[in-house]
């Protein structure tokens, strides 16, 4: 998983705010393209990382349920 930070305009301010997004990458993908990316912005890198971890947990639990 990786967390990416980008600038976004901040209304009424000349300084741009940071927006963070989580992406999950397949380890075997040589191009490191995202297998999943959160569709919303987070205010901190920690919140974005938590979002990605929640998705991974959900994916893993669904995979285990399908295997049963």
Tab-separated table of N, CA and C in Angstrom:
chain	number	residue	atom	x	y	z
A	1	UNK	N	0.849	-1.161	0.000
A	1	UNK	CA	0.000	0.000	0.000
A	1	UNK	C	0.899	1.230	0.000
A	2	UNK	N	0.396	2.265	-0.644
A	2	UNK	CA	1.124	3.523	-0.632
A	2	UNK	C	0.133	4.662	-0.414
A	3	UNK	N	0.635	5.768	0.108
A	3	UNK	CA	-0.167	6.969	0.321
A	3	UNK	C	0.432	8.072	-0.531
A	4	UNK	N	-0.402	8.711	-1.334
A	4	UNK	CA	0.045	9.776	-2.222
A	4	UNK	C	-0.538	11.107	-1.753
A	5	UNK	N	0.264	12.137	-1.778
A	5	UNK	CA	-0.195	13.469	-1.419
A	5	UNK	C	-0.193	14.369	-2.638
A	6	UNK	N	-1.250	15.132	-2.795
A	6	UNK	CA	-1.357	16.084	-3.896
A	6	UNK	C	-1.872	17.411	-3.348
A	7	UNK	N	-1.659	18.459	-4.105
A	7	UNK	CA	-2.193	19.764	-3.725
A	7	UNK	C	-3.615	19.900	-4.246
A	8	UNK	N	-4.416	20.583	-3.472
A	8	UNK	CA	-5.765	20.934	-3.928
A	8	UNK	C	-6.008	22.387	-3.567
A	9	UNK	N	-6.790	23.094	-4.355
A	9	UNK	CA	-7.051	24.505	-4.059
A	9	UNK	C	-7.796	24.647	-2.738
A	10	UNK	N	-7.430	25.640	-1.983
A	10	UNK	CA	-8.097	25.944	-0.726
A	10	UNK	C	-8.846	27.244	-0.911
A	11	UNK	N	-10.162	27.199	-0.820
A	11	UNK	CA	-11.013	28.353	-1.106
A	11	UNK	C	-10.619	29.547	-0.231
A	12	UNK	N	-10.369	30.669	-0.874
A	12	UNK	CA	-10.068	31.904	-0.173
A	12	UNK	C	-8.642	32.016	0.331
A	13	UNK	N	-7.775	31.118	-0.096
A	13	UNK	CA	-6.388	31.151	0.373
A	13	UNK	C	-5.445	30.991	-0.812
A	14	UNK	N	-4.358	31.745	-0.819
A	14	UNK	CA	-3.375	31.574	-1.902
A	14	UNK	C	-2.533	30.309	-1.728
A	15	UNK	N	-2.599	29.699	-0.551
A	15	UNK	CA	-1.821	28.491	-0.274
A	15	UNK	C	-2.691	27.266	-0.518
A	16	UNK	N	-2.177	26.323	-1.267
A	16	UNK	CA	-2.923	25.094	-1.548
A	16	UNK	C	-2.850	24.156	-0.347
A	17	UNK	N	-3.909	23.390	-0.148
A	17	UNK	CA	-3.960	22.393	0.918
A	17	UNK	C	-3.502	21.047	0.359
A	18	UNK	N	-3.101	20.158	1.239
A	18	UNK	CA	-2.718	18.818	0.836
A	18	UNK	C	-3.926	17.888	0.910
A	19	UNK	N	-4.015	16.989	-0.028
A	19	UNK	CA	-5.026	15.933	-0.023
A	19	UNK	C	-4.279	14.615	-0.177
A	20	UNK	N	-4.685	13.613	0.581
A	20	UNK	CA	-3.990	12.327	0.575
A	20	UNK	C	-4.933	11.226	0.117
A	21	UNK	N	-4.382	10.274	-0.639
A	21	UNK	CA	-5.135	9.137	-1.158
A	21	UNK	C	-4.320	7.869	-0.919
A	22	UNK	N	-5.020	6.793	-0.602
A	22	UNK	CA	-4.360	5.497	-0.437
A	22	UNK	C	-4.524	4.688	-1.720
A	23	UNK	N	-3.493	3.934	-2.037
A	23	UNK	CA	-3.535	3.008	-3.168
A	23	UNK	C	-2.939	1.679	-2.726
A	24	UNK	N	-3.541	0.608	-3.215
A	24	UNK	CA	-3.007	-0.722	-2.970
A	24	UNK	C	-2.429	-1.224	-4.285
A	25	UNK	N	-1.199	-1.714	-4.215
A	25	UNK	CA	-0.481	-2.167	-5.403
A	25	UNK	C	-0.201	-3.658	-5.263
A	26	UNK	N	-0.420	-4.403	-6.335
A	26	UNK	CA	-0.068	-5.824	-6.353
A	26	UNK	C	1.450	-5.946	-6.374
A	27	UNK	N	1.999	-6.701	-5.437
A	27	UNK	CA	3.450	-6.822	-5.318
A	27	UNK	C	4.103	-7.413	-6.558
A	28	UNK	N	3.364	-8.216	-7.305
A	28	UNK	CA	3.924	-8.862	-8.491
A	28	UNK	C	3.842	-7.995	-9.745
A	29	UNK	N	3.213	-6.835	-9.652
A	29	UNK	CA	3.064	-5.951	-10.800
A	29	UNK	C	4.327	-5.115	-10.967
A	30	UNK	N	5.074	-5.379	-12.000
A	30	UNK	CA	6.308	-4.649	-12.252
A	30	UNK	C	6.096	-3.176	-12.537
A	31	UNK	N	4.910	-2.815	-13.016
A	31	UNK	CA	4.606	-1.416	-13.323
A	31	UNK	C	4.064	-0.660	-12.115
A	32	UNK	N	3.756	-1.368	-11.031
A	32	UNK	CA	3.265	-0.771	-9.790
A	32	UNK	C	1.983	0.033	-9.987
A	33	UNK	N	1.091	-0.468	-10.847
A	33	UNK	CA	-0.190	0.199	-11.040
A	33	UNK	C	-1.109	-0.141	-9.875
A	34	UNK	N	-1.959	0.783	-9.530
A	34	UNK	CA	-2.857	0.591	-8.396
A	34	UNK	C	-3.922	-0.452	-8.717
A	35	UNK	N	-4.054	-1.437	-7.820
A	35	UNK	CA	-5.136	-2.413	-7.932
A	35	UNK	C	-6.409	-1.835	-7.311
A	36	UNK	N	-6.226	-0.878	-6.385
A	36	UNK	CA	-7.333	-0.186	-5.732
A	36	UNK	C	-6.856	1.194	-5.315
A	37	UNK	N	-7.750	2.155	-5.345
A	37	UNK	CA	-7.445	3.504	-4.890
A	37	UNK	C	-8.697	4.076	-4.243
A	38	UNK	N	-8.542	4.725	-3.084
A	38	UNK	CA	-9.728	5.322	-2.456
A	38	UNK	C	-10.188	6.491	-3.326
A	39	UNK	N	-11.488	6.641	-3.401
A	39	UNK	CA	-12.072	7.638	-4.302
A	39	UNK	C	-12.282	8.989	-3.641
A	40	UNK	N	-11.843	9.123	-2.408
A	40	UNK	CA	-12.047	10.373	-1.684
A	40	UNK	C	-10.719	10.857	-1.113
A	41	UNK	N	-10.687	12.103	-0.689
A	41	UNK	CA	-9.480	12.709	-0.138
A	41	UNK	C	-9.469	12.599	1.377
A	42	UNK	N	-8.266	12.550	1.928
A	42	UNK	CA	-8.079	12.539	3.375
A	42	UNK	C	-7.227	13.738	3.757
A	43	UNK	N	-7.437	14.243	4.968
A	43	UNK	CA	-6.707	15.427	5.410
A	43	UNK	C	-5.304	15.103	5.917
A	44	UNK	N	-5.068	13.851	6.306
A	44	UNK	CA	-3.750	13.466	6.811
A	44	UNK	C	-3.309	12.161	6.164
A	45	UNK	N	-2.012	11.910	6.095
A	45	UNK	CA	-1.529	10.641	5.552
A	45	UNK	C	-1.991	9.458	6.406
A	46	UNK	N	-2.117	9.661	7.714
A	46	UNK	CA	-2.536	8.582	8.598
A	46	UNK	C	-3.968	8.143	8.304
A	47	UNK	N	-4.842	9.098	8.014
A	47	UNK	CA	-6.222	8.751	7.669
A	47	UNK	C	-6.278	7.991	6.343
A	48	UNK	N	-5.467	8.400	5.389
A	48	UNK	CA	-5.419	7.688	4.105
A	48	UNK	C	-4.893	6.276	4.294
A	49	UNK	N	-3.866	6.117	5.110
A	49	UNK	CA	-3.314	4.790	5.371
A	49	UNK	C	-4.351	3.913	6.063
A	50	UNK	N	-5.079	4.460	7.003
A	50	UNK	CA	-6.125	3.714	7.693
A	50	UNK	C	-7.209	3.261	6.718
A	51	UNK	N	-7.560	4.114	5.774
A	51	UNK	CA	-8.549	3.771	4.749
A	51	UNK	C	-8.059	2.582	3.922
A	52	UNK	N	-6.807	2.621	3.509
A	52	UNK	CA	-6.237	1.513	2.737
A	52	UNK	C	-6.177	0.231	3.543
A	53	UNK	N	-5.839	0.326	4.826
A	53	UNK	CA	-5.781	-0.858	5.680
A	53	UNK	C	-7.168	-1.465	5.873
A	54	UNK	N	-8.184	-0.620	6.001
A	54	UNK	CA	-9.551	-1.122	6.121
A	54	UNK	C	-9.964	-1.867	4.865
A	55	UNK	N	-9.593	-1.329	3.699
A	55	UNK	CA	-9.938	-1.996	2.449
A	55	UNK	C	-9.231	-3.340	2.353
A	56	UNK	N	-7.949	-3.383	2.724
A	56	UNK	CA	-7.210	-4.635	2.687
A	56	UNK	C	-7.827	-5.670	3.620
A	57	UNK	N	-8.228	-5.253	4.805
A	57	UNK	CA	-8.863	-6.161	5.764
A	57	UNK	C	-10.166	-6.708	5.204
A	58	UNK	N	-10.983	-5.840	4.606
A	58	UNK	CA	-12.231	-6.262	4.003
A	58	UNK	C	-11.987	-7.232	2.855
A	59	UNK	N	-11.031	-6.923	2.008
A	59	UNK	CA	-10.711	-7.802	0.881
A	59	UNK	C	-10.241	-9.162	1.368
A	60	UNK	N	-9.386	-9.179	2.372
A	60	UNK	CA	-8.880	-10.439	2.887
A	60	UNK	C	-9.979	-11.263	3.543
A	61	UNK	N	-10.889	-10.616	4.272
A	61	UNK	CA	-11.973	-11.351	4.914
A	61	UNK	C	-12.956	-11.906	3.879
A	62	UNK	N	-13.188	-11.169	2.802
A	62	UNK	CA	-14.059	-11.665	1.736
A	62	UNK	C	-13.395	-12.822	0.993
A	63	UNK	N	-12.089	-12.752	0.813
A	63	UNK	CA	-11.364	-13.845	0.154
A	63	UNK	C	-11.376	-15.116	0.978
A	64	UNK	N	-11.266	-14.990	2.289
A	64	UNK	CA	-11.296	-16.146	3.165
A	64	UNK	C	-12.697	-16.751	3.206
A	65	UNK	N	-13.726	-15.896	3.178
A	65	UNK	CA	-15.102	-16.392	3.187
A	65	UNK	C	-15.407	-17.133	1.889
A	66	UNK	N	-14.892	-16.661	0.780
A	66	UNK	CA	-15.114	-17.315	-0.515
A	66	UNK	C	-14.386	-18.658	-0.591
A	67	UNK	N	-13.244	-18.752	0.092
A	67	UNK	CA	-12.463	-19.978	0.079
A	67	UNK	C	-13.090	-21.067	0.947
A	68	UNK	N	-13.946	-20.659	1.881
A	68	UNK	CA	-14.568	-21.629	2.800
A	68	UNK	C	-15.710	-22.367	2.168
